[in-house]
mmCIF file of C-alpha atoms in Angstrom:
data_model
loop_
_atom_site.group_PDB
_atom_site.id
_atom_site.type_symbol
_atom_site.label_atom_id
_atom_site.label_comp_id
_atom_site.label_asym_id
_atom_site.label_seq_id
_atom_site.Cartn_x
_atom_site.Cartn_y
_atom_site.Cartn_z
ATOM 1 C CA MET A 1 -222.186 -75.577 59.084
ATOM 2 C CA ALA A 2 -218.805 -76.352 60.348
ATOM 3 C CA LYS A 3 -216.592 -73.656 61.518
ATOM 4 C CA GLU A 4 -212.920 -73.235 60.231
ATOM 5 C CA LEU A 5 -209.674 -72.384 61.865
ATOM 6 C CA LEU A 6 -206.504 -71.168 60.376
ATOM 7 C CA LEU A 7 -203.292 -72.473 61.810
ATOM 8 C CA LYS A 8 -199.867 -71.562 60.759
ATOM 9 C CA ALA A 9 -197.726 -74.715 60.351
ATOM 10 C CA GLU A 10 -194.059 -75.207 60.318
ATOM 11 C CA ILE A 11 -192.382 -78.025 58.215
ATOM 12 C CA ARG A 12 -190.598 -80.686 60.296
ATOM 13 C CA GLU A 13 -187.387 -81.560 58.789
ATOM 14 C CA LYS A 14 -186.467 -84.367 60.960
ATOM 15 C CA THR A 15 -188.857 -87.359 61.625
ATOM 16 C CA GLY A 16 -188.963 -90.192 64.072
ATOM 17 C CA SER A 17 -189.657 -90.591 67.851
ATOM 18 C CA ASN A 18 -186.832 -88.339 69.080
ATOM 19 C CA SER A 19 -187.533 -85.456 67.110
ATOM 20 C CA VAL A 20 -191.265 -85.750 67.808
ATOM 21 C CA LYS A 21 -190.494 -85.608 71.588
ATOM 22 C CA GLN A 22 -188.678 -82.278 71.129
ATOM 23 C CA VAL A 23 -191.572 -80.662 68.961
ATOM 24 C CA LEU A 24 -193.963 -81.647 71.852
ATOM 25 C CA LYS A 25 -191.589 -80.007 74.529
ATOM 26 C CA GLN A 26 -191.585 -76.812 72.328
ATOM 27 C CA GLY A 27 -195.571 -76.793 72.987
ATOM 28 C CA ARG A 28 -196.359 -77.802 69.455
ATOM 29 C CA ILE A 29 -198.025 -80.738 67.993
ATOM 30 C CA PRO A 30 -196.489 -82.783 65.406
ATOM 31 C CA ALA A 31 -199.022 -83.633 62.436
ATOM 32 C CA VAL A 32 -198.779 -84.929 59.004
ATOM 33 C CA ILE A 33 -200.782 -83.614 55.827
ATOM 34 C CA TYR A 34 -201.707 -86.047 53.152
ATOM 35 C CA GLY A 35 -204.288 -86.845 50.427
ATOM 36 C CA HIS A 36 -205.146 -85.712 46.960
ATOM 37 C CA LYS A 37 -202.241 -87.730 45.523
ATOM 38 C CA GLU A 38 -199.759 -85.180 46.796
ATOM 39 C CA GLU A 39 -196.757 -85.937 48.843
ATOM 40 C CA PRO A 40 -197.396 -86.301 52.729
ATOM 41 C CA ILE A 41 -195.812 -83.408 54.732
ATOM 42 C CA ALA A 42 -194.636 -83.767 58.209
ATOM 43 C CA ILE A 43 -195.506 -80.391 60.102
ATOM 44 C CA SER A 44 -195.886 -79.073 63.283
ATOM 45 C CA LEU A 45 -198.989 -77.166 64.703
ATOM 46 C CA GLU A 46 -199.097 -74.501 67.695
ATOM 47 C CA GLU A 47 -200.626 -76.625 70.519
ATOM 48 C CA HIS A 48 -202.739 -73.986 72.198
ATOM 49 C CA ASN A 49 -204.752 -72.996 69.069
ATOM 50 C CA PHE A 50 -205.120 -76.465 67.713
ATOM 51 C CA MET A 51 -206.480 -77.542 71.171
ATOM 52 C CA GLU A 52 -208.975 -74.602 71.268
ATOM 53 C CA GLY A 53 -210.268 -75.203 68.040
ATOM 54 C CA LEU A 54 -210.637 -78.906 68.999
ATOM 55 C CA HIS A 55 -212.479 -78.265 72.092
ATOM 56 C CA HIS A 56 -215.094 -76.059 70.085
ATOM 57 C CA GLY A 57 -215.642 -79.178 67.848
ATOM 58 C CA LEU A 58 -214.040 -77.978 64.855
ATOM 59 C CA ARG A 59 -213.084 -80.486 62.270
ATOM 60 C CA LEU A 60 -211.927 -78.415 59.221
ATOM 61 C CA ILE A 61 -208.488 -76.569 59.500
ATOM 62 C CA ASP A 62 -206.886 -74.352 57.366
ATOM 63 C CA VAL A 63 -203.118 -74.773 57.487
ATOM 64 C CA GLN A 64 -200.790 -71.947 56.252
ATOM 65 C CA LEU A 65 -197.518 -73.298 55.052
ATOM 66 C CA GLY A 66 -195.358 -70.547 53.974
ATOM 67 C CA LYS A 67 -197.457 -68.733 51.546
ATOM 68 C CA LYS A 68 -199.591 -72.003 50.652
ATOM 69 C CA LYS A 69 -202.871 -72.280 52.196
ATOM 70 C CA GLN A 70 -204.358 -75.794 52.468
ATOM 71 C CA LYS A 71 -207.935 -76.881 53.569
ATOM 72 C CA THR A 72 -207.741 -80.062 55.818
ATOM 73 C CA LEU A 73 -209.957 -82.326 57.715
ATOM 74 C CA ILE A 74 -208.693 -83.824 61.060
ATOM 75 C CA LYS A 75 -208.959 -87.442 60.309
ATOM 76 C CA GLU A 76 -207.484 -88.933 63.363
ATOM 77 C CA LEU A 77 -205.739 -87.936 66.595
ATOM 78 C CA GLN A 78 -203.301 -89.990 68.967
ATOM 79 C CA TYR A 79 -203.447 -89.312 72.763
ATOM 80 C CA ASP A 80 -201.347 -90.318 75.444
ATOM 81 C CA CYS A 81 -201.892 -93.014 77.773
ATOM 82 C CA LEU A 82 -204.410 -90.736 80.084
ATOM 83 C CA GLY A 83 -206.062 -89.483 77.145
ATOM 84 C CA LYS A 84 -205.157 -86.019 77.985
ATOM 85 C CA LYS A 85 -202.560 -84.704 75.548
ATOM 86 C CA VAL A 86 -202.668 -84.974 71.852
ATOM 87 C CA LEU A 87 -199.518 -86.619 70.524
ATOM 88 C CA HIS A 88 -199.945 -86.459 66.834
ATOM 89 C CA ALA A 89 -202.647 -85.422 64.437
ATOM 90 C CA ASP A 90 -203.418 -86.679 60.916
ATOM 91 C CA LEU A 91 -204.796 -83.975 58.622
ATOM 92 C CA MET A 92 -206.367 -84.987 55.211
ATOM 93 C CA ARG A 93 -206.468 -82.498 52.359
ATOM 94 C CA ILE A 94 -209.889 -81.702 51.123
ATOM 95 C CA ASP A 95 -211.734 -80.022 48.650
ATOM 96 C CA VAL A 96 -214.721 -77.741 49.488
ATOM 97 C CA THR A 97 -216.923 -79.169 46.951
ATOM 98 C CA GLU A 98 -216.241 -82.762 47.365
ATOM 99 C CA VAL A 99 -218.384 -85.250 49.436
ATOM 100 C CA LEU A 100 -216.653 -86.792 52.548
ATOM 101 C CA LYS A 101 -217.301 -89.659 54.517
ATOM 102 C CA ILE A 102 -217.108 -88.922 58.178
ATOM 103 C CA THR A 103 -218.058 -90.151 61.620
ATOM 104 C CA VAL A 104 -219.712 -87.548 63.869
ATOM 105 C CA PRO A 105 -220.909 -87.842 67.525
ATOM 106 C CA LEU A 106 -224.279 -89.034 68.286
ATOM 107 C CA GLU A 107 -226.077 -86.778 71.152
ATOM 108 C CA ILE A 108 -229.006 -87.889 73.253
ATOM 109 C CA LYS A 109 -231.543 -85.195 74.164
ATOM 110 C CA GLY A 110 -234.227 -84.947 76.779
ATOM 111 C CA SER A 111 -235.533 -87.474 79.461
ATOM 112 C CA ALA A 112 -237.306 -90.367 78.127
ATOM 113 C CA ALA A 113 -240.924 -91.067 79.379
ATOM 114 C CA GLY A 114 -240.041 -94.949 80.014
ATOM 115 C CA MET A 115 -237.436 -93.530 82.675
ATOM 116 C CA HIS A 116 -240.220 -92.423 84.821
ATOM 117 C CA ASP A 117 -241.449 -95.874 84.964
ATOM 118 C CA GLY A 118 -238.301 -97.346 86.096
ATOM 119 C CA GLY A 119 -236.522 -97.915 82.517
ATOM 120 C CA ILE A 120 -233.240 -96.541 81.567
ATOM 121 C CA ILE A 121 -231.887 -95.082 78.207
ATOM 122 C CA GLU A 122 -228.817 -97.065 76.953
ATOM 123 C CA GLN A 123 -226.903 -95.779 74.133
ATOM 124 C CA HIS A 124 -225.372 -98.670 72.093
ATOM 125 C CA SER A 125 -223.259 -96.444 69.702
ATOM 126 C CA ASN A 126 -222.099 -92.897 70.093
ATOM 127 C CA LYS A 127 -220.990 -92.332 66.470
ATOM 128 C CA LEU A 128 -222.566 -92.251 63.255
ATOM 129 C CA GLU A 129 -221.036 -92.498 59.796
ATOM 130 C CA ILE A 130 -222.334 -89.934 57.309
ATOM 131 C CA GLU A 131 -221.639 -88.702 53.516
ATOM 132 C CA CYS A 132 -221.824 -84.860 53.119
ATOM 133 C CA LEU A 133 -220.078 -81.931 51.617
ATOM 134 C CA ALA A 134 -217.002 -80.560 53.659
ATOM 135 C CA THR A 135 -218.861 -77.268 54.457
ATOM 136 C CA ASP A 136 -221.941 -79.162 55.578
ATOM 137 C CA ILE A 137 -220.229 -81.452 58.357
ATOM 138 C CA PRO A 138 -222.434 -81.202 61.580
ATOM 139 C CA LYS A 139 -220.692 -80.751 65.029
ATOM 140 C CA SER A 140 -223.032 -83.649 66.223
ATOM 141 C CA ILE A 141 -226.367 -85.432 65.351
ATOM 142 C CA VAL A 142 -228.980 -84.913 68.178
ATOM 143 C CA VAL A 143 -231.590 -87.466 68.600
ATOM 144 C CA SER A 144 -234.327 -86.726 71.002
ATOM 145 C CA VAL A 145 -235.542 -89.546 73.117
ATOM 146 C CA LYS A 146 -238.443 -87.588 74.929
ATOM 147 C CA ASN A 147 -241.106 -89.848 73.675
ATOM 148 C CA MET A 148 -239.360 -93.191 74.095
ATOM 149 C CA LYS A 149 -241.356 -95.710 76.277
ATOM 150 C CA ILE A 150 -239.759 -98.972 77.901
ATOM 151 C CA GLY A 151 -239.246 -101.314 74.981
ATOM 152 C CA ASP A 152 -238.603 -98.768 72.442
ATOM 153 C CA SER A 153 -235.670 -98.520 70.496
ATOM 154 C CA ILE A 154 -233.998 -96.130 67.800
ATOM 155 C CA HIS A 155 -232.292 -97.606 64.928
ATOM 156 C CA ALA A 156 -229.777 -95.720 62.453
ATOM 157 C CA ARG A 157 -232.524 -95.428 59.865
ATOM 158 C CA ASP A 158 -234.900 -93.784 62.272
ATOM 159 C CA ILE A 159 -232.401 -90.767 62.930
ATOM 160 C CA GLN A 160 -233.413 -87.459 61.146
ATOM 161 C CA LEU A 161 -230.255 -86.261 59.301
ATOM 162 C CA PRO A 162 -229.819 -82.479 58.582
ATOM 163 C CA GLU A 163 -230.160 -81.412 54.894
ATOM 164 C CA GLY A 164 -227.467 -82.604 52.541
ATOM 165 C CA VAL A 165 -226.336 -85.189 54.770
ATOM 166 C CA LYS A 166 -226.451 -89.027 53.841
ATOM 167 C CA LEU A 167 -226.260 -92.220 56.225
ATOM 168 C CA VAL A 168 -223.380 -94.581 55.692
ATOM 169 C CA THR A 169 -223.634 -96.692 58.821
ATOM 170 C CA SER A 170 -226.064 -99.578 58.342
ATOM 171 C CA PRO A 171 -229.615 -98.431 58.925
ATOM 172 C CA GLU A 172 -230.294 -101.594 60.924
ATOM 173 C CA ILE A 173 -227.936 -100.808 63.530
ATOM 174 C CA LEU A 174 -229.272 -100.216 67.063
ATOM 175 C CA MET A 175 -228.326 -96.774 68.646
ATOM 176 C CA VAL A 176 -230.455 -95.942 71.583
ATOM 177 C CA SER A 177 -232.810 -98.287 73.489
ATOM 178 C CA CYS A 178 -235.088 -97.878 76.774
ATOM 179 C CA HIS A 179 -235.393 -100.829 78.902
ATOM 180 C CA VAL A 180 -235.697 -101.925 82.455
ATOM 181 C CA VAL A 181 -232.425 -102.667 84.295
ATOM 182 C CA VAL A 182 -232.060 -106.042 85.820
ATOM 183 C CA GLU A 183 -231.686 -105.681 89.587
ATOM 184 C CA ALA A 184 -228.035 -106.096 90.413
ATOM 185 C CA LYS A 185 -226.949 -109.167 92.089
ATOM 186 C CA THR A 186 -225.712 -109.087 95.707
ATOM 187 C CA THR A 187 -222.287 -110.333 96.725
ATOM 188 C CA GLU A 188 -224.002 -113.440 98.308
ATOM 189 C CA GLN A 189 -225.676 -114.312 95.181
ATOM 190 C CA ILE A 190 -222.599 -113.949 92.954
ATOM 191 C CA GLU A 191 -220.469 -116.098 95.419
ATOM 192 C CA MET A 192 -223.331 -118.895 95.366
ATOM 193 C CA GLU A 193 -222.916 -119.081 91.443
ATOM 194 C CA LEU A 194 -219.149 -119.369 91.451
ATOM 195 C CA PRO A 195 -217.223 -122.503 92.126
ATOM 196 C CA ALA A 196 -214.936 -122.654 95.086
ATOM 197 C CA ALA A 197 -211.852 -122.771 92.780
ATOM 198 C CA PRO A 198 -211.473 -122.604 89.146
ATOM 199 C CA GLU A 199 -211.189 -125.554 87.024
ATOM 200 C CA VAL A 200 -207.765 -126.133 85.694
ATOM 201 C CA ILE A 201 -207.524 -126.784 81.893
ATOM 202 C CA GLY A 202 -205.857 -130.266 81.089
ATOM 203 C CA GLU A 203 -205.803 -131.564 84.322
ATOM 204 C CA VAL A 204 -207.026 -135.151 85.119
ATOM 205 C CA LYS A 205 -209.516 -135.094 87.896
ATOM 206 C CA GLU A 206 -208.751 -137.780 90.605
ATOM 207 C CA PRO A 207 -211.432 -140.343 90.837
ATOM 208 C CA GLU A 208 -213.675 -140.169 93.870
ATOM 209 C CA GLU A 209 -213.103 -143.007 96.852
ATOM 210 C CA GLY A 210 -216.515 -144.719 95.765
ATOM 211 C CA GLU A 211 -215.380 -144.771 92.019
ATOM 212 C CA ALA A 212 -211.861 -145.952 92.732
ATOM 213 C CA GLU A 213 -213.222 -148.937 94.914
ATOM 214 C CA GLU A 214 -215.668 -150.147 91.886
ATOM 215 C CA LYS A 215 -212.662 -149.996 89.436
ATOM 216 C CA LYS A 216 -210.579 -152.200 91.782
ATOM 217 C CA MET B 1 -214.447 -114.697 96.725
ATOM 218 C CA ALA B 2 -216.484 -112.354 94.512
ATOM 219 C CA MET B 3 -214.755 -112.736 91.142
ATOM 220 C CA MET B 4 -212.531 -115.226 89.751
ATOM 221 C CA PRO B 5 -211.859 -116.868 86.465
ATOM 222 C CA LYS B 6 -214.100 -120.113 85.711
ATOM 223 C CA ARG B 7 -211.230 -121.927 84.195
ATOM 224 C CA VAL B 8 -207.428 -121.407 84.264
ATOM 225 C CA LYS B 9 -204.544 -122.721 82.314
ATOM 226 C CA TYR B 10 -202.222 -122.974 85.512
ATOM 227 C CA ARG B 11 -203.420 -123.109 89.079
ATOM 228 C CA LYS B 12 -200.626 -120.499 90.564
ATOM 229 C CA SER B 13 -198.795 -117.980 88.747
ATOM 230 C CA GLN B 14 -195.738 -115.703 89.237
ATOM 231 C CA ARG B 15 -196.070 -112.161 90.478
ATOM 232 C CA GLY B 16 -194.758 -110.440 87.275
ATOM 233 C CA LYS B 17 -193.688 -106.773 86.932
ATOM 234 C CA MET B 18 -195.964 -103.867 86.643
ATOM 235 C CA LYS B 19 -194.136 -101.257 84.611
ATOM 236 C CA GLY B 20 -195.430 -98.816 81.861
ATOM 237 C CA ASN B 21 -198.797 -97.445 81.330
ATOM 238 C CA ALA B 22 -202.026 -99.169 79.962
ATOM 239 C CA HIS B 23 -202.263 -98.764 76.419
ATOM 240 C CA ARG B 24 -205.367 -100.514 75.843
ATOM 241 C CA SER B 25 -208.691 -100.030 77.617
ATOM 242 C CA ASN B 26 -207.528 -96.481 78.478
ATOM 243 C CA TYR B 27 -210.728 -94.542 77.184
ATOM 244 C CA VAL B 28 -214.517 -94.750 78.076
ATOM 245 C CA ALA B 29 -216.023 -97.256 75.572
ATOM 246 C CA PHE B 30 -219.336 -98.675 76.978
ATOM 247 C CA GLY B 31 -220.755 -95.961 79.360
ATOM 248 C CA GLU B 32 -220.557 -92.082 79.330
ATOM 249 C CA TYR B 33 -218.500 -91.761 82.174
ATOM 250 C CA GLY B 34 -215.656 -93.587 83.823
ATOM 251 C CA LEU B 35 -213.178 -93.935 86.463
ATOM 252 C CA GLN B 36 -209.428 -93.899 85.147
ATOM 253 C CA ALA B 37 -206.595 -95.305 87.382
ATOM 254 C CA LEU B 38 -203.607 -93.074 87.681
ATOM 255 C CA GLU B 39 -201.326 -95.431 89.432
ATOM 256 C CA THR B 40 -199.991 -98.815 89.233
ATOM 257 C CA SER B 41 -201.379 -101.622 91.575
ATOM 258 C CA TRP B 42 -202.909 -105.024 91.953
ATOM 259 C CA VAL B 43 -206.650 -104.232 92.517
ATOM 260 C CA THR B 44 -208.184 -107.349 94.242
ATOM 261 C CA ALA B 45 -211.497 -109.267 93.471
ATOM 262 C CA LYS B 46 -212.650 -107.674 97.038
ATOM 263 C CA HIS B 47 -211.932 -104.203 95.853
ATOM 264 C CA ILE B 48 -213.709 -104.498 92.571
ATOM 265 C CA GLU B 49 -216.733 -106.009 94.258
ATOM 266 C CA ALA B 50 -216.634 -103.368 97.020
ATOM 267 C CA GLY B 51 -216.748 -100.771 94.134
ATOM 268 C CA ARG B 52 -219.293 -102.286 92.286
ATOM 269 C CA VAL B 53 -221.749 -102.556 95.372
ATOM 270 C CA ALA B 54 -220.839 -98.676 96.208
ATOM 271 C CA ALA B 55 -221.883 -97.753 92.739
ATOM 272 C CA THR B 56 -225.157 -99.848 92.475
ATOM 273 C CA HIS B 57 -226.273 -99.086 95.815
ATOM 274 C CA TYR B 58 -225.783 -95.318 94.879
ATOM 275 C CA LEU B 59 -227.521 -95.386 91.647
ATOM 276 C CA HIS B 60 -231.017 -97.218 92.986
ATOM 277 C CA ARG B 61 -231.175 -99.185 89.792
ATOM 278 C CA GLU B 62 -230.736 -96.213 87.650
ATOM 279 C CA GLY B 63 -228.243 -96.451 84.933
ATOM 280 C CA LYS B 64 -225.603 -99.066 84.202
ATOM 281 C CA VAL B 65 -222.397 -100.070 85.753
ATOM 282 C CA TYR B 66 -219.783 -101.608 83.678
ATOM 283 C CA ILE B 67 -216.525 -103.032 85.142
ATOM 284 C CA ARG B 68 -213.465 -103.079 82.903
ATOM 285 C CA ILE B 69 -211.095 -105.121 84.976
ATOM 286 C CA PHE B 70 -211.253 -108.525 85.731
ATOM 287 C CA PRO B 71 -209.102 -110.486 88.647
ATOM 288 C CA CYS B 72 -207.574 -113.144 86.636
ATOM 289 C CA LYS B 73 -204.186 -113.374 88.565
ATOM 290 C CA PRO B 74 -203.931 -115.871 91.361
ATOM 291 C CA VAL B 75 -201.999 -114.516 94.219
ATOM 292 C CA SER B 76 -200.606 -117.341 96.764
ATOM 293 C CA SER B 77 -199.325 -117.247 100.385
ATOM 294 C CA LYS B 78 -198.029 -119.645 102.921
ATOM 295 C CA PRO B 79 -200.014 -120.163 106.206
ATOM 296 C CA LEU B 80 -198.910 -118.555 109.379
ATOM 297 C CA GLU B 81 -196.022 -120.201 111.537
ATOM 298 C CA THR B 82 -195.103 -122.595 108.520
ATOM 299 C CA ARG B 83 -191.475 -123.392 107.843
ATOM 300 C CA MET B 84 -190.139 -122.353 104.432
ATOM 301 C CA GLY B 85 -190.114 -124.916 101.714
ATOM 302 C CA LYS B 86 -192.573 -127.638 100.975
ATOM 303 C CA GLY B 87 -193.643 -125.952 97.955
ATOM 304 C CA LYS B 88 -195.528 -122.719 96.845
ATOM 305 C CA GLY B 89 -198.577 -121.885 98.944
ATOM 306 C CA GLU B 90 -202.294 -122.062 98.290
ATOM 307 C CA THR B 91 -204.142 -119.236 96.286
ATOM 308 C CA GLU B 92 -205.058 -116.745 98.665
ATOM 309 C CA PHE B 93 -206.790 -114.201 96.400
ATOM 310 C CA TRP B 94 -207.338 -113.079 92.917
ATOM 311 C CA THR B 95 -206.051 -109.563 91.492
ATOM 312 C CA ALA B 96 -206.387 -107.584 88.293
ATOM 313 C CA THR B 97 -202.934 -105.654 87.408
ATOM 314 C CA VAL B 98 -204.000 -102.182 86.902
ATOM 315 C CA LYS B 99 -201.762 -99.685 85.190
ATOM 316 C CA PRO B 100 -201.891 -95.746 84.724
ATOM 317 C CA GLY B 101 -204.712 -94.968 82.239
ATOM 318 C CA GLN B 102 -206.479 -97.900 82.659
ATOM 319 C CA VAL B 103 -210.529 -97.216 82.803
ATOM 320 C CA CYS B 104 -211.784 -99.564 85.860
ATOM 321 C CA PHE B 105 -215.437 -98.600 86.035
ATOM 322 C CA GLU B 106 -217.728 -97.066 83.552
ATOM 323 C CA ILE B 107 -221.405 -95.703 84.144
ATOM 324 C CA GLY B 108 -223.998 -94.755 81.457
ATOM 325 C CA GLY B 109 -227.738 -93.776 81.447
ATOM 326 C CA VAL B 110 -227.525 -91.311 84.145
ATOM 327 C CA ASP B 111 -226.515 -87.403 84.584
ATOM 328 C CA GLU B 112 -223.032 -86.417 85.031
ATOM 329 C CA ASP B 113 -223.600 -85.261 88.545
ATOM 330 C CA VAL B 114 -225.019 -88.709 89.641
ATOM 331 C CA ALA B 115 -222.222 -90.544 87.822
ATOM 332 C CA LYS B 116 -219.721 -88.516 89.413
ATOM 333 C CA GLN B 117 -221.061 -89.012 92.852
ATOM 334 C CA ALA B 118 -221.168 -92.725 92.345
ATOM 335 C CA LEU B 119 -217.526 -92.917 90.957
ATOM 336 C CA VAL B 120 -216.458 -90.815 93.800
ATOM 337 C CA ARG B 121 -217.757 -93.572 96.076
ATOM 338 C CA VAL B 122 -216.200 -96.278 94.013
ATOM 339 C CA ALA B 123 -212.654 -94.326 94.157
ATOM 340 C CA HIS B 124 -213.040 -94.496 97.733
ATOM 341 C CA LYS B 125 -212.914 -98.288 97.556
ATOM 342 C CA MET B 126 -209.946 -98.583 95.358
ATOM 343 C CA PRO B 127 -206.369 -98.856 96.460
ATOM 344 C CA ILE B 128 -205.076 -96.432 93.996
ATOM 345 C CA LYS B 129 -205.646 -92.688 92.820
ATOM 346 C CA CYS B 130 -208.288 -92.541 90.312
ATOM 347 C CA ARG B 131 -209.938 -89.626 88.279
ATOM 348 C CA PHE B 132 -213.403 -89.300 86.507
ATOM 349 C CA VAL B 133 -213.218 -89.113 82.840
ATOM 350 C CA ARG B 134 -215.874 -88.440 80.155
ATOM 351 C CA ARG B 135 -216.296 -90.275 76.940
ATOM 352 C CA ARG B 136 -214.513 -88.581 73.998
ATOM 353 C CA HIS B 137 -217.299 -87.744 71.764
ATOM 354 C CA SER B 138 -215.323 -86.207 68.832
ATOM 355 C CA LEU B 139 -212.100 -87.918 67.538
#
């Protein structure tokens, strides 16, 4: 069951990059609330509480706007170039009774039997799209790879989902596989494969000496 | 020369400017852990190859190493004791232009401790300051 967080929000009168910079300087995160056929509202949230909730894996937020309380889902986050700081949050209004489509992280648990035989576990996708009630959103979906041998694979259809959760991702998508790693090439091997200089696109090659004489 | 393009449109290129931050490939996309650049610099094919060898040697055929940068920029220079003029010099080496935020190397399929140790070794081979990053799972 997903936990919830109550955050007090302030309406942002001014929008645009300059005012957003000032909001960020004040230690607040600019955000927008939209959905349910209502007007979108530009707001700002307290950074510390929002980040704390995010680190605990919370997806649902109760936003207190004046006297009105709105239940929202964190739909998207914008990060800075280093991926450290949240620059903007998209919050979508939701109803507790409505079914949502949402992507949740896929977590691998255990060490595979194939790893003892020289294989590795490769995770091809780290997200899974599911459909569930807002109150049933799982923090993550755990996949046990304990019994996987070399050559085994887990597709989306093989993943056991919690009760009340439906799979939206194509069931044929490969999620996890166990295989042997091909031995890494040495620098010498790579150099042997590569040409001395790259081919220039559109450049006409000069005929070699033998060919040039034949033409004459 | 370890890495360079197979085909190019032009044999030589201008040096260009290196300003701003990386707004693409600035998150861990393939593996579980990565090495993120914190400075702007040219990373040559030799640096990348040294990093790859350091990581694969440490991992002992465990896990998988992903290289997210490619040296596609030719850098030319004139031979020593040559008078100026007579055209642009020949290509000396190939580089990748790396900006702050760019994830240069990624590792998957191993524990965090092992990945960290491997990426520290890679970071020592790089000409720039780097930091260890994890894949962002939720949002």
